[in-house]
PDB file of C-alpha atoms in Angstrom:
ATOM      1  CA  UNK A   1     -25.872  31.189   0.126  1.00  0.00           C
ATOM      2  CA  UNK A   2     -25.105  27.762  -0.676  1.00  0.00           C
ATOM      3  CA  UNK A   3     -26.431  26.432  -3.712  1.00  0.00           C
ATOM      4  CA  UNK A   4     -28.451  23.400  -4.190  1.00  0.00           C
ATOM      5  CA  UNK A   5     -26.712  19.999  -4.809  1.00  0.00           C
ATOM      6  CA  UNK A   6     -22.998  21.103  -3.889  1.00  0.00           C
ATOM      7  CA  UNK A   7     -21.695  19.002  -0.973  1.00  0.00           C
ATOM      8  CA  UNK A   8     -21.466  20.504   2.195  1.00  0.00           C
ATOM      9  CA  UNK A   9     -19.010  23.215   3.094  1.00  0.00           C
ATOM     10  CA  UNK A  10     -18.395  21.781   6.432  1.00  0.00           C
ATOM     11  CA  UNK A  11     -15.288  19.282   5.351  1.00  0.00           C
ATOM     12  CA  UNK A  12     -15.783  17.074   8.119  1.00  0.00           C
ATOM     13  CA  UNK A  13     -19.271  16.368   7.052  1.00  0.00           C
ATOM     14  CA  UNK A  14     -17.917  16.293   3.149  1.00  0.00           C
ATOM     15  CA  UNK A  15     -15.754  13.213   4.523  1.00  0.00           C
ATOM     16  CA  UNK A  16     -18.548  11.590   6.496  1.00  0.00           C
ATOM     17  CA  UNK A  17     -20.387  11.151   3.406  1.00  0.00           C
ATOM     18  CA  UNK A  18     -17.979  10.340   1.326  1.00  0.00           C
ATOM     19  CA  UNK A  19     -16.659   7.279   4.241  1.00  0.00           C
ATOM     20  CA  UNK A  20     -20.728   6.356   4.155  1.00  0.00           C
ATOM     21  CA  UNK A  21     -20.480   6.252  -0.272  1.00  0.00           C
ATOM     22  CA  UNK A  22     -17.679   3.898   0.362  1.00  0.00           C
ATOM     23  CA  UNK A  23     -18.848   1.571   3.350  1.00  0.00           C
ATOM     24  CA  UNK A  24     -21.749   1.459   0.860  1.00  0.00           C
ATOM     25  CA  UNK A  25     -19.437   0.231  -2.663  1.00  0.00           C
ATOM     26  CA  UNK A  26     -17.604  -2.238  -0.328  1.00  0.00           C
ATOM     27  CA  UNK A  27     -21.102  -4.195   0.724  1.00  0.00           C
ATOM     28  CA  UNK A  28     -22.587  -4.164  -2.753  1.00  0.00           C
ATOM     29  CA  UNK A  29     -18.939  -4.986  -4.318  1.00  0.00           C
ATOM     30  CA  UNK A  30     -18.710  -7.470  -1.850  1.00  0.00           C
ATOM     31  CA  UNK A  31     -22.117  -9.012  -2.512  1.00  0.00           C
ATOM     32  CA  UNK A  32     -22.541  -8.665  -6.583  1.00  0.00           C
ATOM     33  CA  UNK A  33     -19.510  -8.159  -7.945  1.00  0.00           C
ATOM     34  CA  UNK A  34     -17.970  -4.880  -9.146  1.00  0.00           C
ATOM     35  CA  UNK A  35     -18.928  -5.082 -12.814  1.00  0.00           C
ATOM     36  CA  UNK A  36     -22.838  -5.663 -11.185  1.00  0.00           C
ATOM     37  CA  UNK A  37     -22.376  -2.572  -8.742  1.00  0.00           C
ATOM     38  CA  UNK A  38     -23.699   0.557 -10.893  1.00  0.00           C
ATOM     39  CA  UNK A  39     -23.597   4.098  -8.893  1.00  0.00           C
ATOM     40  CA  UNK A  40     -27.278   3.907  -8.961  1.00  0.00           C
ATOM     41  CA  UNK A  41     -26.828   1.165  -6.854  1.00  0.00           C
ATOM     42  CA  UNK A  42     -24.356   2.912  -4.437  1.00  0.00           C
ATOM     43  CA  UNK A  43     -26.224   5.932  -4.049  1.00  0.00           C
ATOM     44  CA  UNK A  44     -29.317   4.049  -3.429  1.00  0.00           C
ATOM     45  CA  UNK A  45     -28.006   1.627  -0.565  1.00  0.00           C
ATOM     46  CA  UNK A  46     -25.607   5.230   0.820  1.00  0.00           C
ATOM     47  CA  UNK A  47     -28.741   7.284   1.346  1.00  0.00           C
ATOM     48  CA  UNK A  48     -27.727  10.076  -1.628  1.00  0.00           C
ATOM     49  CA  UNK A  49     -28.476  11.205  -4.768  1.00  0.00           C
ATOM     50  CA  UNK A  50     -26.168   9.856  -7.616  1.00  0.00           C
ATOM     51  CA  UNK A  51     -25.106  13.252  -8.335  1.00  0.00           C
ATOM     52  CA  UNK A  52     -23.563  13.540  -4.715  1.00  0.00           C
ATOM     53  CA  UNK A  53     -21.778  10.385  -5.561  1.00  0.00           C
ATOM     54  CA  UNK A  54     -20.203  12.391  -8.835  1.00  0.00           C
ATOM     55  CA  UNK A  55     -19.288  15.470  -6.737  1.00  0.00           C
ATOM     56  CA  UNK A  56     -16.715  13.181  -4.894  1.00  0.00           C
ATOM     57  CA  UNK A  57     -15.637  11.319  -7.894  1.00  0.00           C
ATOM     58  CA  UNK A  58     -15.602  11.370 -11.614  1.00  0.00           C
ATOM     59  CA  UNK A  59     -16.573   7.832 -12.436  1.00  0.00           C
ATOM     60  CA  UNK A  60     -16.975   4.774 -10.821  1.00  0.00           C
ATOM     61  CA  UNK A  61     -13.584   3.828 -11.189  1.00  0.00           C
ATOM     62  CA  UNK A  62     -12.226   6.618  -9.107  1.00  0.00           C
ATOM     63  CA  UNK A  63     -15.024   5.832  -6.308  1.00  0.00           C
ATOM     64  CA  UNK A  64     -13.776   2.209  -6.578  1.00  0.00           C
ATOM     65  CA  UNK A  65     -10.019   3.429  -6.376  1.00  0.00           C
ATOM     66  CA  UNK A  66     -10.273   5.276  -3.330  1.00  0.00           C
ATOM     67  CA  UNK A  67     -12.101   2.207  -1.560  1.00  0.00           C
ATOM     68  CA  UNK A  68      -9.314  -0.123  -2.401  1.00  0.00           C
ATOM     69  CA  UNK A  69      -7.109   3.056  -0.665  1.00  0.00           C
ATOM     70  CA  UNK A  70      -8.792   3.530   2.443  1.00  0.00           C
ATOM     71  CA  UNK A  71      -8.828  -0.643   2.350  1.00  0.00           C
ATOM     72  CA  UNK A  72      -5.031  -0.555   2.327  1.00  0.00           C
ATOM     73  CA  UNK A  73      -4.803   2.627   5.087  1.00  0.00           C
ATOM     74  CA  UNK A  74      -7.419   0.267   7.161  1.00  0.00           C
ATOM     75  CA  UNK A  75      -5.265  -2.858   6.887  1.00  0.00           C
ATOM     76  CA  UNK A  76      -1.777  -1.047   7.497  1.00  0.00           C
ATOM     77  CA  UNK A  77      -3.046  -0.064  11.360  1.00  0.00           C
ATOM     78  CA  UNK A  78      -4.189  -3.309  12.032  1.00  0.00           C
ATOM     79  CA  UNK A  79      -0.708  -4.657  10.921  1.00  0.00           C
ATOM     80  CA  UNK A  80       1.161  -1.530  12.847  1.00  0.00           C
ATOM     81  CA  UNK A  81      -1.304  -2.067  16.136  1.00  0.00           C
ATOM     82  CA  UNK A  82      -0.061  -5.698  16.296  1.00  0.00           C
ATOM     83  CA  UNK A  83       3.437  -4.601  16.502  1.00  0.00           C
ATOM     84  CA  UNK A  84       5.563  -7.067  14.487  1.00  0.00           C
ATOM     85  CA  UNK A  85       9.340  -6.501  15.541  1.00  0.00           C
ATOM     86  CA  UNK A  86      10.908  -9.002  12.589  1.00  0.00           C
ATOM     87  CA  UNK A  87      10.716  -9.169   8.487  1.00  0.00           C
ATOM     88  CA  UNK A  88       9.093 -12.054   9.168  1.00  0.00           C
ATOM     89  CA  UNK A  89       6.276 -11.272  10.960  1.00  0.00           C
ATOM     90  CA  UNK A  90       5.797  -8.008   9.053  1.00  0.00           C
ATOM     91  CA  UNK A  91       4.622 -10.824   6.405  1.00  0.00           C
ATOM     92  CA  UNK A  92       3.316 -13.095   8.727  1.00  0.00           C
ATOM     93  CA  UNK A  93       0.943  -9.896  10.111  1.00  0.00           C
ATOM     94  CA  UNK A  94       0.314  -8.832   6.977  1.00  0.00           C
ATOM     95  CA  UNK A  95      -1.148 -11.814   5.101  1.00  0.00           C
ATOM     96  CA  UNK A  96      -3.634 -12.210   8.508  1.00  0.00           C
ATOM     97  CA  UNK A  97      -4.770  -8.377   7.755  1.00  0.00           C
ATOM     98  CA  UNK A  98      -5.107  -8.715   3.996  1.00  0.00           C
ATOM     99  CA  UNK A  99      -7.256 -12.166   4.722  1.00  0.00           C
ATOM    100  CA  UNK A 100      -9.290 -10.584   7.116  1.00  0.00           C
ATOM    101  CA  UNK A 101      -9.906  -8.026   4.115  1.00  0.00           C
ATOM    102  CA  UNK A 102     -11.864  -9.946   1.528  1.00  0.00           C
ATOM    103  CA  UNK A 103     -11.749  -6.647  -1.036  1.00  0.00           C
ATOM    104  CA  UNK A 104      -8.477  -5.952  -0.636  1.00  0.00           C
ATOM    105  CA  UNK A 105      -7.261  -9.566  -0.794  1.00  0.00           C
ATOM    106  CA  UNK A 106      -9.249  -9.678  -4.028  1.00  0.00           C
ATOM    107  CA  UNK A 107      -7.517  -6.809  -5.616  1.00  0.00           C
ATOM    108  CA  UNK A 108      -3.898  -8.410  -4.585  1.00  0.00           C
ATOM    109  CA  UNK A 109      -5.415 -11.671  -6.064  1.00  0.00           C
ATOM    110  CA  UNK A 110      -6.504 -10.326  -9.780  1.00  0.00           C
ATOM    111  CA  UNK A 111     -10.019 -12.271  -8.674  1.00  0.00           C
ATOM    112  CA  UNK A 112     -12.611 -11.459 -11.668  1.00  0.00           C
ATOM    113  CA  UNK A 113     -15.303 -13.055  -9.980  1.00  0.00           C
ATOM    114  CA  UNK A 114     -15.093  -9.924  -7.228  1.00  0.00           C
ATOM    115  CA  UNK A 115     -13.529  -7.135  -9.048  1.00  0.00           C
ATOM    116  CA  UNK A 116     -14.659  -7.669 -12.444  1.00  0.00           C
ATOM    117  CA  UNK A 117     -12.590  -5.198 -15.371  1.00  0.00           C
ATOM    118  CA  UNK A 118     -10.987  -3.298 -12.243  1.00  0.00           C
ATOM    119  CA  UNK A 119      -8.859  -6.476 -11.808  1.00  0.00           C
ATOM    120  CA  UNK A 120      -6.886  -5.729 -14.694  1.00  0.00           C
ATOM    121  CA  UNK A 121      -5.404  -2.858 -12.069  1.00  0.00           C
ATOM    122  CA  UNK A 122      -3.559  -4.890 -10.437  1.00  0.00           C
ATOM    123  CA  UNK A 123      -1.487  -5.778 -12.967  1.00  0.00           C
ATOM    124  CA  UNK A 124      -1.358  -2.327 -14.787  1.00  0.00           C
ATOM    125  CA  UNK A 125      -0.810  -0.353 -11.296  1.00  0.00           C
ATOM    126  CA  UNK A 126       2.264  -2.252  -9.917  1.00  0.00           C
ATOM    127  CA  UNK A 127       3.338  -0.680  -6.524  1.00  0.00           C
ATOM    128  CA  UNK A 128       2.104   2.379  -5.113  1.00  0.00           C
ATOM    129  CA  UNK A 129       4.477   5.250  -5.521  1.00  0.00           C
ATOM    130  CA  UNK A 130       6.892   6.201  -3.030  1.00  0.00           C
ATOM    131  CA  UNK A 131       7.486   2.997  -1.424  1.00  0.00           C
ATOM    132  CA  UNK A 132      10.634   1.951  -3.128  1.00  0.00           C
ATOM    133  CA  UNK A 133      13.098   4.146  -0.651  1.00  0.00           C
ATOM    134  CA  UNK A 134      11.336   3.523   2.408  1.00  0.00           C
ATOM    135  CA  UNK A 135      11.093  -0.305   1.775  1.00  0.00           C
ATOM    136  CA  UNK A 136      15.226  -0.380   0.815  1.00  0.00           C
ATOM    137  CA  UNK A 137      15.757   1.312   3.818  1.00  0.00           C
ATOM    138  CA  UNK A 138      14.017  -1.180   5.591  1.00  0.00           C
ATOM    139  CA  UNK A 139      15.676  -4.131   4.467  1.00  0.00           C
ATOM    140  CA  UNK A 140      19.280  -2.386   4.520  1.00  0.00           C
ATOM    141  CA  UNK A 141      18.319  -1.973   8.083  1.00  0.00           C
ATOM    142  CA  UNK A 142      17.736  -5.125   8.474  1.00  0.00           C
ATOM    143  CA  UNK A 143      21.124  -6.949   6.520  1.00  0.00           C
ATOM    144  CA  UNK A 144      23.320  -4.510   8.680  1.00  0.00           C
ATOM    145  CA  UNK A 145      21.676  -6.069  11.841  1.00  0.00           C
ATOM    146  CA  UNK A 146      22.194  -8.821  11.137  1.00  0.00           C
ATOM    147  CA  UNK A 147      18.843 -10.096  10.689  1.00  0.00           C
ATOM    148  CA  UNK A 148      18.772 -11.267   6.670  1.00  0.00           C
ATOM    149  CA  UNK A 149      20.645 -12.696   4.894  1.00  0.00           C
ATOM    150  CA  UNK A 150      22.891 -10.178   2.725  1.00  0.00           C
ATOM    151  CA  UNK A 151      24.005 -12.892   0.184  1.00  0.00           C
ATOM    152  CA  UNK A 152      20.687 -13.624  -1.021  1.00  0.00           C
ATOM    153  CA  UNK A 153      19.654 -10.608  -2.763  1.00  0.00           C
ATOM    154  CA  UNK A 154      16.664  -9.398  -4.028  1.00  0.00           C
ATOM    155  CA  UNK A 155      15.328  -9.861  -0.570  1.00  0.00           C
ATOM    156  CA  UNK A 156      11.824  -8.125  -1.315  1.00  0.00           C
ATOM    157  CA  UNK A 157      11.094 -10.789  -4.471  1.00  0.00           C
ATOM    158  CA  UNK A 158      11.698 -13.350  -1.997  1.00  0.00           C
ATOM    159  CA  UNK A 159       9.257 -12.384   1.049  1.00  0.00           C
ATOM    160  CA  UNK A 160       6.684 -11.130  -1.502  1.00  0.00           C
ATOM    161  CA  UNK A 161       6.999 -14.333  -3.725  1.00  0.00           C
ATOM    162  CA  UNK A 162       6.313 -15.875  -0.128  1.00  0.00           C
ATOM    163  CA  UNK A 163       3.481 -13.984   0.827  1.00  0.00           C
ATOM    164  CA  UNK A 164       1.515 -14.206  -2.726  1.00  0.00           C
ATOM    165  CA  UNK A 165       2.390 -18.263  -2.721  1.00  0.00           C
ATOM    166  CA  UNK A 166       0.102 -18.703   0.456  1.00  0.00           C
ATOM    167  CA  UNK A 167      -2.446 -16.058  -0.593  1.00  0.00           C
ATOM    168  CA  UNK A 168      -3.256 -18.176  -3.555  1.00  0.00           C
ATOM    169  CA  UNK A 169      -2.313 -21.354  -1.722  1.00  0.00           C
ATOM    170  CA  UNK A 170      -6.225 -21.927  -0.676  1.00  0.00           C
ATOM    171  CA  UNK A 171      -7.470 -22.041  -4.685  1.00  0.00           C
ATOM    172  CA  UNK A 172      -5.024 -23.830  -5.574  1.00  0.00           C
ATOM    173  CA  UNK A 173      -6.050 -27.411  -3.810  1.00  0.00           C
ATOM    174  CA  UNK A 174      -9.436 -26.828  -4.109  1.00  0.00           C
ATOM    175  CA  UNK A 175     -10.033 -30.907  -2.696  1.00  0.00           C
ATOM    176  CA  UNK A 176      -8.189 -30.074   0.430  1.00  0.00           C
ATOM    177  CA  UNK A 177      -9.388 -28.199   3.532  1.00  0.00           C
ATOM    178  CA  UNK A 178      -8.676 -24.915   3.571  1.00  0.00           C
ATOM    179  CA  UNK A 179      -5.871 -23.976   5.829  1.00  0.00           C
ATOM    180  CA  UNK A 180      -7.351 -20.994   8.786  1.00  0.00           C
ATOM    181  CA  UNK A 181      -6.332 -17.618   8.408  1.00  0.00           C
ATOM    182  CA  UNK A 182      -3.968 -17.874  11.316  1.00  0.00           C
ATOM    183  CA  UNK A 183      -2.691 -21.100  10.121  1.00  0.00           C
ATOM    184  CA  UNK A 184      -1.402 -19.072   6.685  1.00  0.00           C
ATOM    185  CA  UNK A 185       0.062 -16.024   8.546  1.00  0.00           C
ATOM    186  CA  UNK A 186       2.145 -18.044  10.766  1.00  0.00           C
ATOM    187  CA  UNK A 187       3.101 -20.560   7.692  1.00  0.00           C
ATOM    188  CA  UNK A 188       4.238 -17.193   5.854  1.00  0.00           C
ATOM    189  CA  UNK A 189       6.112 -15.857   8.843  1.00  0.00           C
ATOM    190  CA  UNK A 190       7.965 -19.386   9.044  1.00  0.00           C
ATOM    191  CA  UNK A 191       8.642 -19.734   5.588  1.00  0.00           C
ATOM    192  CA  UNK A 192      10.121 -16.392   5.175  1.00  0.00           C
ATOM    193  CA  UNK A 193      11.693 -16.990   8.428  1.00  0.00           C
ATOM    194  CA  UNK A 194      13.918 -20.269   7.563  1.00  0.00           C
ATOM    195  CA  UNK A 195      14.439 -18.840   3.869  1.00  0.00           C
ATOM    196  CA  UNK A 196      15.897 -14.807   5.044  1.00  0.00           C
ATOM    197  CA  UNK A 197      16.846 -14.695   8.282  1.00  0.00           C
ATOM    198  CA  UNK A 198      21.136 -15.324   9.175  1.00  0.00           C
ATOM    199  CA  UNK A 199      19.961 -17.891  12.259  1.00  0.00           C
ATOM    200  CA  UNK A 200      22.228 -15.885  14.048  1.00  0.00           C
ATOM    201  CA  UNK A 201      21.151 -14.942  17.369  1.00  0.00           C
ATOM    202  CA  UNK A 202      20.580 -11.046  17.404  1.00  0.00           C
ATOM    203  CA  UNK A 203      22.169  -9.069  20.100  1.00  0.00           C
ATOM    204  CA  UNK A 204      19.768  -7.115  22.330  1.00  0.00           C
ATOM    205  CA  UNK A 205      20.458  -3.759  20.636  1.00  0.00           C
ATOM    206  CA  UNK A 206      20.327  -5.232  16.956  1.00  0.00           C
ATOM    207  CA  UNK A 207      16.945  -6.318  17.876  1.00  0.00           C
ATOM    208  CA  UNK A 208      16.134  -3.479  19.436  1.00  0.00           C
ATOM    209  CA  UNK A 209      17.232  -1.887  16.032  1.00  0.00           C
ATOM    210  CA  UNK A 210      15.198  -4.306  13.746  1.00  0.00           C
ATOM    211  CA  UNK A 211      12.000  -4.227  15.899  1.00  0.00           C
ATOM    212  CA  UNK A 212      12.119   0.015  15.409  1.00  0.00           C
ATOM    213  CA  UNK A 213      12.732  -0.182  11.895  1.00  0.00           C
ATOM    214  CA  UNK A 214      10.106  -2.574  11.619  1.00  0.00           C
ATOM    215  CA  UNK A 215       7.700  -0.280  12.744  1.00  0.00           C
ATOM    216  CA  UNK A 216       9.206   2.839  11.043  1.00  0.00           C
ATOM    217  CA  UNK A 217       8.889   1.013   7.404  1.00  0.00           C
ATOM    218  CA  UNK A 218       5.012   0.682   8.532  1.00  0.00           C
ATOM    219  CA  UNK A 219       4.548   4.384   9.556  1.00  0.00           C
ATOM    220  CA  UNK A 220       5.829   5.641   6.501  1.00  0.00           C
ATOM    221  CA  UNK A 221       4.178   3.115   4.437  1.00  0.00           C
ATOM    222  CA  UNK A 222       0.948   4.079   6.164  1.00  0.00           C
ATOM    223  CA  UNK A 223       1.907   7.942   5.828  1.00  0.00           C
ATOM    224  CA  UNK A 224       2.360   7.617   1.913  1.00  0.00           C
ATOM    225  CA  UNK A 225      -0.864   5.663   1.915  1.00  0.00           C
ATOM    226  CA  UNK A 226      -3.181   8.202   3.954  1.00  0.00           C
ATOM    227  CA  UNK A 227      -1.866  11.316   1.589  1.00  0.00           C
ATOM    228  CA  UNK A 228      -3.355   8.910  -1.548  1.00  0.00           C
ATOM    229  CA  UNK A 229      -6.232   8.468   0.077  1.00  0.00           C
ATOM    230  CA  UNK A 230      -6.825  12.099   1.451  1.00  0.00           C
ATOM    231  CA  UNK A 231      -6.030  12.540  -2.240  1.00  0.00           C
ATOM    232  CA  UNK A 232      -8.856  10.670  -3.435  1.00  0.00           C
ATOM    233  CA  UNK A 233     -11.555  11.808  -1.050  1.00  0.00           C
ATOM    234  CA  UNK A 234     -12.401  14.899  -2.640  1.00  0.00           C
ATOM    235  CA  UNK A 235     -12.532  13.437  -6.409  1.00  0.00           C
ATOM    236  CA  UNK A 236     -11.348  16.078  -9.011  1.00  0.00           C
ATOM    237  CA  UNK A 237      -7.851  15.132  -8.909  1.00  0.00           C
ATOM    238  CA  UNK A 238      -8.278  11.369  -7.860  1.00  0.00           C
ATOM    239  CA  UNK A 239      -6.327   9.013  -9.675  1.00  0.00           C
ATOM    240  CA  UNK A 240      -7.794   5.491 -10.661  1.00  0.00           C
ATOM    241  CA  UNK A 241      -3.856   3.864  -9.918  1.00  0.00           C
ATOM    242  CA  UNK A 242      -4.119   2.211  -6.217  1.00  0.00           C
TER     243      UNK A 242
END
């Protein structure tokens, strides 16, 4: 006999509900801020009692942690479905997806208005775990092909310094049009372009090299990303770090 107000036993149903919860925290988040978003709120516009909301997840912050999570799993396959074969339009590709991701764009941001306390995270949280190998590996790849630069060093500072320049770059003029989406990824993709890559025309196998390694950094980057968030799903051992 199952007894009233545990979830379901059916785990496929436990994550249905649990997607719903969230789909429901983003539009409210989006809408009135986080610090305005109660779980009374959430449970309200999700269609479930506010103790259903608790058997998932301790407090709001752990609710609010695994949204940013599934955000980030969301926004790696769009980045890994458009196939980017360079460092450069890795970046260019990802500053589209995390534009066309208004939460998530927020986080990266620190923007109070949106997040609220939570935006402290960002700056306490740093990177997610477990990306530091896969993302040397990457650009190692990537100076033995030929591709970047070796003299520069700290290659990663560079494109990231790049990418978070442009995210910003719209607040920062607020008299001035706002440049598209589009119009940003393909400045970041140039920008990191002219100030990484060697110039030197790759050879059809070092491309061939760089394009795979492209998309291996993303799959394991999306790997380490889906384990957090299957992580977070379940609540009892969620951590509030993103």
């Amino acid at each position: 006999m199952v007894r009233a107000g545990r979830p379901p036993q059916d785990p496929a149903r436990q994550l249905e509900r649990a997607h719903r919860i969230l789909d429901a925290a983003t539009e409210l988040v989006l809408r009135w801020g986080y610090d305005k978003t109660t779980i009374d709120d959430v449970s309200k516009r999700a269609g479930v009692a506010k103790g259903t909301i608790y058997l998932h997840w301790k407090t709001r912050d752990d609710l609010f942690a695994a949204l940013l999570r599934r955000e980030r799993v969301r926004m790696l396959a769009d980045v890994r479905g458009r196939g980017p074969a360079t460092l450069s339009g890795l970046y260019g590709e990802l500053a589209r997806a995390l534009l066309g991701r208004p939460l998530l764009s927020a986080f990266m941001r620190g923007d109070s208005e949106v997040l609220g306390k939570f935006a402290r995270q960002k700056q306490q949280a740093g990177s997610p775990p477990g990306l530091d190998e896969p993302l040397d590996a990457y650009v190692a790849e990537l100076v033995k092909r030929g591709a970047v630069r070796e003299e520069m060093g700290d290659h990663v500072r560079v494109a990231n310094s790049v990418l978070y320049g442009f995210l910003f770059l719209p607040d920062s003029r607020p008299d001035e049009p706002r440049p598209s989406d589009d119009r940003i990824a393909e400045l970041v993709a140039d920008t990191i372009e002219r100030a990484m890559s060697t110039g030197r025309p790759l050879s059809g196998d070092d491309a061939d090299a760089v394009a795979r390694a492209t998309l291996d950094f993303l799959d394991a980057v999306a790997e380490i990303a889906q384990r957090r968030l299957a992580a977070s799903m379940g609540g009892s051992k969620s951590s509030r770090s993103v």
